[in-house]
């Protein structure tokens, strides 16, 4: 076709739907669902992650390496199988979800990608949560492989397998929310190593799988169960051994109530961190 | 290969008649808008304290179907103003309406009708051009076909290239391509052609003209006066956070005198110049400002007779002269 035209070379859409001004409420029915917008962002984020060798290395190899290392330390308080799942899921939340997510958000902000997305139709939560979805998938796969390995090779069959669901889902939610919040006070990708360290070290120390919690004073133990990582470990322990936070074996309604006590801190962390993180989110680098 | 230059056009292509339902409707309205950066708020005093006020009381109206150009030097407040219209920030005072709606509170209703090209923004570096376009299209209510958009911004041949391998001009064209991908009713372009080569710049201009021909309203900021002269129906010049002058090109130029200058001749006394309606400044350089250039020039030449006026220039008022006068703080 001739390029000798002032109408954009491709007249498809222009001629197909004359640009008569539209008013807000008489749009044709192609209103995209939030799901479609979110799906487009998630697809892009997954592609970006798969092409980022450093992030993939951290995300895929860190949890198994941590698992091997911690199991070498001789933490044998529980059956090997349940500890394997605790370590895989726990370190997965810290390094696959939390750390990778903080660096993703900060990198997108530095590249002015977040600012661009902010000018479009995608909502705040769609923009901020899209980078988390591929990480959730990785975490779920890794945890699933851990559970399969524990059950098949190490003879650890969960007594309350349902408790693994809130462990993965709410653990992911809490650490994603914490990542959004942390991104607020992380200026550069490099400084993410520093800004994420306190949360990682403290929750790892009091997680129950790095050091036995009963080595700490009673008050510390109680506080530990309110941290965003320990309840995840508690849920895995409940799933595999049936033991609640007090150490007694729970079944039936008691198990459900015990799980509820572990779920509440995770929900609280999710809500608080997301609220604080989204409220003052920085969409562009400080100038 | 034949030229890709469209036929020479000095004016906008004809526009369709205004949509009856929206005839005369204002697309963007700013009233008493101010924007302060870095102020400490909510520390018990209740009032903003300190900080830098980049926008200091701006009123403007952009009508449906027009191209409105916002000019100004760096730091004049153009981008700060435009970002408020885009809903990226809230004004510290005043009201902003886009399609009669608040760009922040009514974001979900405003965004599907707006296309934005930021002065500076980025892409995920490892995605290809097509992947970026696909991602963006996926977030839009009513996207155009990606291939057609890429053709419009001359990136069809680069669809499979990673964004990080694009040249600056190619990235800018992709920026503009994403801005028009959602068939916006209002297109906001913040220095769309800065840093582009002349060929790319013309391509962007044609694209904008094509959008306008189809009824799109355009808000444009630019450093290039020729860009404003060519594209804009109305022009506003900002300085130090305020709009100093606004109107059509003719309006703006009409308010400004033309100038005649020459070096002071040895054998003539400038004090004997009789120039009604003109103001004369005599130094080593004689500088005359007049609203009737031809008449004043005729008197100057008659006064000089056979004497040569060294370095004689006669300059009609132009957007550039108005702009420079404002930028130097000389016009209020």
XYZ file of C-alpha atoms in Angstrom:
619
model
C 0.000 0.000 0.000
C 1.067 3.531 -0.469
C 3.009 5.111 2.286
C 2.082 8.467 0.906
C -0.525 9.186 3.480
C -0.812 11.102 6.669
C -3.141 8.610 8.176
C -1.076 6.055 10.062
C 0.138 3.537 7.539
C -2.015 0.829 8.941
C -5.534 2.044 8.841
C -7.086 -1.082 10.285
C -8.447 -0.030 13.511
C -8.824 3.580 12.664
C -11.080 2.948 9.719
C -12.774 -0.002 11.346
C -13.897 2.059 14.268
C -13.982 5.730 13.475
C -12.556 7.677 16.320
C -15.766 9.294 17.252
C -15.288 10.412 20.793
C -16.667 7.906 23.171
C -18.217 8.644 26.440
C -17.270 6.587 29.412
C -20.329 4.440 29.622
C -21.169 3.494 26.071
C -18.033 1.529 25.360
C -18.467 -1.660 23.440
C -18.235 -4.839 25.444
C -14.462 -5.352 25.225
C -13.870 -4.231 28.758
C -10.947 -6.342 29.843
C -11.332 -8.259 32.977
C -8.788 -7.585 35.651
C -7.725 -11.150 34.965
C -6.804 -10.376 31.370
C -4.717 -7.374 32.382
C -3.074 -9.323 35.180
C -2.433 -12.264 32.866
C -0.624 -10.051 30.360
C 1.607 -8.646 33.085
C 2.280 -12.074 34.592
C 3.228 -13.477 31.220
C 5.740 -10.685 30.708
C 7.104 -11.122 34.222
C 7.529 -14.861 33.744
C 9.460 -14.227 30.531
C 11.677 -11.687 32.254
C 12.370 -14.086 35.130
C 13.236 -16.985 32.842
C 15.747 -14.767 31.018
C 17.357 -13.509 34.230
C 20.000 -16.110 35.016
C 20.982 -14.626 38.378
C 17.420 -14.532 39.637
C 16.723 -18.021 38.307
C 19.846 -19.320 40.020
C 18.791 -17.797 43.337
C 15.231 -18.930 42.961
C 15.859 -22.498 41.858
C 19.023 -23.491 43.671
C 18.949 -21.517 46.910
C 16.287 -23.535 48.739
C 17.816 -26.967 47.951
C 21.258 -25.668 48.915
C 19.923 -24.282 52.168
C 18.135 -27.562 52.791
C 21.324 -29.574 52.344
C 23.268 -27.132 54.514
C 20.783 -27.036 57.365
C 20.266 -30.765 57.325
C 24.068 -31.135 57.625
C 23.955 -29.011 60.755
C 22.273 -31.932 62.405
C 18.938 -30.400 63.282
C 17.192 -33.657 63.966
C 14.305 -32.549 66.160
C 11.760 -33.879 63.744
C 11.657 -36.536 61.136
C 14.060 -35.791 58.306
C 11.226 -35.570 55.778
C 9.280 -32.858 57.562
C 12.413 -30.852 58.233
C 13.261 -31.042 54.535
C 9.889 -29.549 53.634
C 10.196 -26.896 56.362
C 13.583 -25.808 55.086
C 12.568 -25.886 51.428
C 9.419 -23.873 52.000
C 10.958 -21.547 54.579
C 14.030 -20.624 52.581
C 11.901 -20.587 49.434
C 9.717 -17.892 50.950
C 12.757 -15.864 51.975
C 14.863 -16.143 48.848
C 12.540 -17.151 46.020
C 9.580 -14.997 46.935
C 10.800 -12.219 49.196
C 14.315 -11.385 48.006
C 13.668 -11.939 44.300
C 10.456 -9.946 44.501
C 12.139 -6.972 46.174
C 14.874 -6.904 43.533
C 12.272 -7.248 40.741
C 10.226 -4.322 41.985
C 13.275 -2.154 42.574
C 14.744 -3.004 39.164
C 11.455 -2.160 37.444
C 11.318 1.098 39.315
C 14.903 1.999 38.366
C 14.116 1.173 34.723
C 11.036 3.442 34.946
C 8.885 0.476 33.977
C 6.652 0.911 37.019
C 6.081 4.547 36.138
C 5.062 3.570 32.639
C 2.686 0.872 33.882
C 1.239 3.443 36.261
C 0.119 5.555 33.281
C -1.940 2.666 31.916
C -5.080 0.855 32.885
C -3.523 -1.753 35.162
C -4.291 -1.147 38.829
C -1.782 -0.728 41.629
C -2.193 -4.275 42.892
C -2.045 -5.765 39.403
C 1.251 -3.995 38.752
C 2.782 -4.831 42.111
C 1.667 -8.449 42.344
C 2.395 -9.555 38.776
C 6.115 -10.169 39.442
C 5.165 -12.457 42.348
C 3.124 -14.961 40.392
C 6.013 -16.779 38.637
C 7.766 -16.885 42.020
C 4.715 -18.414 43.676
C 4.734 -21.057 40.950
C 8.404 -21.852 41.525
C 7.864 -22.055 45.265
C 4.884 -24.364 44.879
C 6.807 -26.651 42.537
C 9.783 -26.814 44.882
C 7.634 -27.451 47.912
C 5.680 -30.101 46.037
C 8.879 -31.858 45.077
C 10.016 -31.683 48.694
C 6.759 -33.220 49.916
C 6.977 -35.948 47.274
C 10.580 -36.683 48.234
C 9.732 -36.696 51.948
C 6.788 -39.045 51.469
C 8.312 -41.411 48.950
C 11.959 -41.618 49.952
C 12.083 -40.540 53.584
C 8.906 -42.197 54.770
C 7.391 -38.965 56.128
C 3.724 -39.068 55.163
C 1.721 -36.012 56.301
C -1.013 -36.745 58.847
C -2.777 -33.427 58.146
C -1.808 -32.739 54.533
C -4.390 -29.911 54.277
C -2.211 -27.823 56.585
C 0.352 -27.561 53.800
C -2.095 -25.438 51.788
C -2.219 -22.458 54.171
C 1.511 -22.883 54.724
C 2.241 -22.313 51.035
C -0.582 -19.898 50.201
C -0.484 -17.640 53.242
C 3.287 -17.860 53.528
C 3.523 -16.620 49.940
C 0.988 -13.894 50.640
C 2.811 -12.635 53.723
C 6.247 -12.603 52.098
C 4.954 -11.005 48.908
C 3.385 -8.249 50.967
C 6.616 -7.841 52.928
C 8.482 -7.544 49.617
C 6.222 -4.707 48.463
C 6.799 -2.966 51.754
C 10.566 -3.518 51.645
C 10.720 -2.153 48.101
C 9.593 1.180 49.558
C 12.834 1.666 51.427
C 15.126 -0.052 48.947
C 16.639 2.393 46.488
C 18.695 0.158 44.256
C 18.956 -3.488 43.345
C 22.333 -3.611 45.081
C 21.000 -2.199 48.334
C 18.294 -4.877 48.363
C 20.917 -7.209 49.789
C 21.105 -4.955 52.835
C 17.485 -3.966 53.237
C 16.192 -7.514 53.069
C 18.775 -8.865 55.489
C 17.101 -7.993 58.817
C 13.853 -9.729 57.954
C 15.663 -12.739 56.508
C 18.092 -13.172 59.413
C 15.602 -12.602 62.210
C 12.882 -14.842 60.840
C 15.437 -17.517 59.934
C 16.916 -17.439 63.432
C 13.533 -17.864 65.095
C 12.019 -20.095 62.442
C 12.392 -23.260 64.478
C 14.328 -25.130 61.822
C 17.680 -23.361 62.124
C 17.837 -23.502 65.917
C 15.407 -25.372 68.162
C 12.914 -22.861 69.517
C 12.874 -24.424 72.983
C 16.442 -23.221 73.407
C 14.983 -19.716 73.772
C 13.137 -18.220 76.774
C 9.392 -18.662 76.849
C 8.651 -15.043 75.856
C 10.905 -15.296 72.834
C 9.202 -18.504 71.777
C 5.804 -16.839 71.915
C 7.021 -13.883 69.887
C 8.624 -16.239 67.377
C 5.256 -17.798 66.605
C 3.997 -14.338 65.683
C 6.767 -13.729 63.127
C 5.938 -14.154 59.432
C 8.027 -17.308 58.938
C 7.641 -19.425 62.091
C 3.896 -20.045 61.606
C 4.672 -21.464 58.167
C 7.118 -23.890 59.765
C 4.534 -24.627 62.465
C 1.962 -25.474 59.776
C 4.399 -27.842 58.051
C 5.145 -29.495 61.386
C 1.415 -29.810 62.053
C 0.921 -31.296 58.614
C 3.604 -33.958 58.994
C 3.592 -34.755 62.714
C 0.249 -33.469 63.975
C 2.081 -31.489 66.666
C 0.835 -27.989 67.594
C 2.983 -25.096 68.760
C 2.887 -26.457 72.323
C 4.243 -29.785 71.121
C 1.146 -31.838 71.857
C -0.339 -33.951 69.098
C -3.547 -32.482 67.704
C -6.321 -34.100 65.734
C -9.756 -33.189 64.408
C -11.115 -29.884 65.608
C -8.054 -29.277 67.787
C -5.840 -29.528 64.710
C -8.030 -27.057 62.866
C -7.967 -24.656 65.813
C -4.228 -25.087 66.123
C -3.858 -24.258 62.435
C -6.070 -21.201 62.895
C -3.662 -19.892 65.519
C -0.875 -20.192 62.949
C -2.912 -18.673 60.140
C -3.842 -15.522 62.037
C -0.300 -14.072 62.268
C 0.233 -14.731 58.541
C -2.971 -12.959 57.592
C -2.068 -10.084 59.895
C 1.402 -9.715 58.349
C -0.081 -9.835 54.853
C -2.621 -7.134 55.586
C -0.254 -4.864 57.493
C 2.651 -5.089 55.061
C 0.459 -4.696 51.993
C -1.341 -1.707 53.481
C 1.879 -0.019 54.473
C 3.630 -1.015 51.260
C 0.965 0.111 48.806
C 0.012 3.269 50.687
C 3.293 5.047 50.155
C 4.682 3.101 47.236
C 7.378 4.914 45.267
C 6.718 4.551 41.578
C 9.867 6.219 40.328
C 13.434 6.560 41.557
C 14.262 9.410 43.874
C 15.789 12.169 41.835
C 13.077 2.600 -2.507
C 10.727 5.503 -2.755
C 10.605 8.099 -0.098
C 8.495 7.450 2.922
C 7.852 11.136 3.276
C 4.216 11.942 2.998
C 3.226 14.669 0.639
C 4.140 18.057 1.916
C 1.547 19.336 4.277
C 1.698 22.542 6.121
C -1.555 22.275 7.933
C -3.626 19.747 9.672
C -5.604 17.332 7.637
C -9.293 18.158 7.626
C -11.073 17.055 10.687
C -14.395 15.383 10.994
C -17.143 17.528 12.350
C -17.255 17.566 16.074
C -19.211 14.757 17.597
C -22.654 16.133 18.321
C -22.831 14.694 21.799
C -19.545 16.227 22.771
C -19.395 19.379 20.700
C -17.659 22.083 22.622
C -16.786 19.733 25.426
C -13.580 20.486 27.262
C -11.361 17.454 27.584
C -8.957 18.833 30.174
C -9.580 21.633 32.656
C -7.125 22.927 35.233
C -8.181 25.544 37.758
C -5.717 27.208 40.104
C -3.465 24.161 40.070
C -0.362 24.116 42.212
C 2.151 21.373 42.856
C 4.759 21.345 45.576
C 7.544 18.811 45.893
C 9.267 17.730 49.066
C 6.970 19.536 51.448
C 6.593 18.102 54.895
C 2.980 17.506 55.560
C 1.000 16.178 58.425
C 3.546 17.016 61.094
C 0.927 18.561 63.292
C 1.088 21.972 61.665
C -1.389 20.888 59.026
C 0.114 23.139 56.386
C 2.664 22.288 53.776
C 5.985 23.712 54.812
C 9.079 24.087 52.728
C 9.522 22.184 49.517
C 9.673 23.462 45.983
C 6.587 24.748 44.223
C 6.989 23.666 40.593
C 3.470 24.616 39.493
C 2.222 27.945 40.804
C -1.388 28.459 39.888
C -2.086 27.114 36.412
C -5.441 27.501 34.660
C -5.868 25.894 31.302
C -8.540 24.314 29.148
C -7.997 21.862 26.322
C -10.914 21.481 23.940
C -11.929 18.317 22.204
C -10.035 17.661 19.009
C -7.371 20.323 19.399
C -3.624 20.071 19.749
C -2.488 22.053 22.755
C 1.240 22.657 23.101
C 2.883 23.524 26.387
C 6.216 25.246 25.885
C 8.792 26.366 28.370
C 12.401 26.125 29.344
C 13.704 23.277 31.456
C 12.289 23.662 34.925
C 9.364 25.799 33.784
C 6.934 23.238 35.221
C 5.729 21.551 32.033
C 6.304 17.962 33.105
C 5.075 18.663 36.627
C 1.839 19.989 35.150
C 1.459 17.187 32.627
C 1.993 14.515 35.279
C -0.885 15.966 37.267
C -3.121 15.657 34.202
C -1.908 12.070 33.771
C -2.960 11.379 37.351
C 0.551 10.429 38.439
C 0.482 12.958 41.235
C -2.037 15.008 43.158
C -2.019 18.799 43.051
C -1.287 20.571 46.313
C -4.047 23.033 45.392
C -6.622 23.515 42.653
C -8.725 21.104 40.644
C -8.035 18.981 37.587
C -10.693 17.443 35.389
C -10.087 15.092 32.485
C -13.291 14.208 30.599
C -14.958 15.925 33.534
C -13.473 13.347 35.901
C -10.763 13.383 38.536
C -7.716 11.651 37.032
C -6.821 10.023 40.359
C -10.149 9.261 42.006
C -11.784 8.231 38.709
C -8.667 6.538 37.376
C -10.515 3.448 36.169
C -12.774 5.567 33.944
C -10.147 8.026 32.733
C -7.305 5.657 31.851
C -9.036 3.642 29.126
C -9.548 6.904 27.227
C -6.063 8.331 27.704
C -2.733 7.542 26.072
C 0.427 8.758 27.745
C 3.977 9.104 26.476
C 6.153 10.081 29.415
C 9.195 12.269 28.973
C 11.229 9.369 30.285
C 10.159 5.819 30.906
C 11.550 2.372 30.415
C 10.900 -1.111 29.243
C 11.923 -4.427 30.775
C 15.296 -4.671 29.049
C 15.216 -8.340 28.098
C 11.782 -8.373 26.468
C 11.495 -7.990 22.716
C 9.600 -5.168 21.061
C 6.717 -7.494 20.312
C 6.634 -8.867 23.858
C 6.498 -5.369 25.302
C 3.713 -4.412 22.902
C 1.814 -7.606 23.716
C 2.109 -6.940 27.441
C 0.862 -3.397 27.026
C -1.963 -4.407 24.695
C -3.035 -6.990 27.265
C -3.654 -4.237 29.785
C -5.750 -2.100 27.428
C -9.510 -2.070 27.041
C -9.544 -1.666 23.291
C -6.080 -2.176 21.789
C -5.187 -1.793 18.135
C -3.458 -4.617 16.314
C 0.168 -4.759 17.425
C 1.551 -5.238 13.912
C -0.204 -2.144 12.669
C 1.075 -0.071 15.554
C 4.619 -1.322 14.902
C 4.250 -0.403 11.238
C 3.071 3.081 12.173
C 6.174 3.746 14.235
C 8.441 1.994 11.725
C 9.415 -0.820 14.078
C 7.884 -3.730 12.191
C 11.350 -4.951 11.277
C 12.494 -4.805 14.910
C 9.645 -6.776 16.463
C 11.906 -9.627 17.540
C 14.678 -7.410 18.890
C 15.286 -7.103 22.627
C 14.425 -3.639 23.858
C 17.911 -3.204 25.314
C 19.353 -3.458 21.779
C 17.209 -0.651 20.357
C 18.669 2.755 19.583
C 17.416 5.774 21.493
C 15.237 6.817 18.584
C 13.743 3.345 18.240
C 12.916 3.256 21.955
C 11.223 6.620 21.646
C 9.173 5.424 18.706
C 8.124 2.388 20.739
C 7.154 4.765 23.549
C 4.893 6.652 21.196
C 3.579 3.396 19.722
C 2.474 2.192 23.167
C 0.886 5.582 23.799
C -1.414 5.211 20.803
C -1.983 1.457 21.149
C -5.178 1.934 23.138
C -6.827 4.319 20.627
C -6.866 7.153 23.133
C -9.314 10.040 22.966
C -6.703 12.145 24.738
C -3.047 11.670 23.919
C -0.524 13.243 26.277
C 2.956 13.555 24.831
C 5.763 14.857 27.015
C 8.588 15.888 24.685
C 7.849 13.074 22.253
C 10.571 13.935 19.744
C 13.424 15.059 21.981
C 16.601 13.353 20.826
C 15.105 12.031 17.606
C 16.643 12.440 14.180
C 14.684 14.581 11.703
C 13.274 11.553 9.875
C 11.936 9.977 13.075
C 10.610 13.317 14.219
C 8.623 13.756 11.016
C 7.249 10.267 11.348
C 6.009 11.046 14.833
C 4.486 14.294 13.587
C 2.591 12.493 10.842
C 1.396 9.976 13.375
C 0.115 12.733 15.645
C -1.560 14.455 12.696
C -3.202 11.184 11.762
C -4.516 10.751 15.294
C -5.823 14.311 15.307
C -7.528 13.751 11.953
C -9.429 10.951 13.626
C -10.608 13.150 16.456
C -7.958 12.591 19.108
C -7.214 15.487 21.428
C -3.500 16.038 21.995
C -1.566 17.673 24.794
C 2.050 18.144 23.780
C 5.059 19.531 25.555
C 8.099 20.317 23.518
C 11.355 22.207 23.344
C 11.055 22.550 19.619
C 9.223 25.692 18.619
C 8.813 24.458 15.037
C 7.055 21.388 16.447
C 4.554 23.577 18.265
C 4.167 25.857 15.241
C 3.495 22.921 13.004
C 1.205 20.837 15.189
C -0.505 23.041 17.728
C -3.841 24.774 17.483
C -3.108 26.624 20.680
C 0.134 27.226 22.497
C 0.869 28.066 26.113
C 4.280 29.197 27.284
C 5.200 28.404 30.874
C 7.821 30.097 32.945
C 8.600 29.529 36.624
C 5.486 27.443 37.225
C 2.990 29.755 35.536
C 1.468 30.096 32.106
C 2.743 33.435 30.893
C 0.984 33.563 27.562
C -1.537 31.404 25.792
C -3.373 31.444 22.486
C -3.048 30.589 18.831
C 0.296 31.223 17.215
C -1.090 34.410 15.699
C -2.465 35.583 19.046
C 0.844 35.061 20.748
C 2.943 36.692 18.094
C 0.498 39.574 17.661
C 1.110 40.743 21.193
C 4.835 41.068 20.656
C 6.712 43.799 18.784
C 9.011 43.177 15.848
C 12.531 44.466 16.112
C 14.995 46.442 13.989
C 18.637 46.640 14.977
C 21.798 48.134 13.548
C 25.146 49.285 14.889
C 25.302 52.962 15.673
C 26.490 54.746 12.497
C 29.279 57.334 12.779
C 27.705 60.119 10.821
C 24.116 59.975 11.966
C 22.597 60.880 15.309
C 19.990 58.357 16.406
C 18.375 61.084 18.482
C 17.028 62.538 15.243
C 15.083 59.364 14.505
C 11.359 60.077 14.534
C 9.497 56.805 14.844
C 5.893 57.090 16.082
C 4.740 54.103 18.062
C 8.196 52.535 18.259
C 10.588 52.437 21.151
C 14.248 53.112 20.479
C 17.168 52.043 22.627
C 20.488 53.599 21.726
C 23.826 52.155 22.692
C 26.567 50.821 20.520
C 23.666 48.983 19.037
C 20.501 50.809 18.094
C 17.535 48.644 18.925
C 14.009 49.516 17.834
C 10.840 47.716 18.855
C 7.729 48.292 16.773
C 4.347 46.805 16.084
C 4.363 48.176 12.529
C 7.537 46.731 11.137
C 7.231 47.871 7.558
C 6.258 51.453 8.311
C 8.951 51.857 10.929
C 11.559 50.282 8.709
C 10.640 52.679 5.878
C 11.191 55.641 8.212
C 14.519 54.243 9.375
C 15.711 53.807 5.799
C 14.534 57.276 4.843
C 16.387 58.674 7.859
C 19.584 56.894 6.864
C 19.425 58.068 3.267
C 22.650 57.103 1.566
C 24.395 56.190 4.793
C 24.979 52.524 5.402
C 23.440 51.145 8.570
C 25.947 48.505 9.652
C 24.507 45.120 10.592
C 20.935 46.138 9.815
C 18.357 43.496 10.695
C 14.585 43.587 10.700
C 12.948 40.699 12.497
C 9.225 40.120 12.657
C 7.826 38.854 15.927
C 8.014 35.090 16.022
C 7.218 32.374 18.480
C 10.924 32.193 19.084
C 11.229 35.857 19.984
C 8.243 35.571 22.339
C 9.651 32.415 23.852
C 13.094 33.899 24.385
C 11.641 37.024 25.914
C 9.606 34.930 28.341
C 12.452 32.577 29.113
C 14.662 35.502 30.044
C 11.920 36.781 32.306
C 11.387 39.878 30.166
C 7.702 39.396 29.434
C 5.050 39.026 32.025
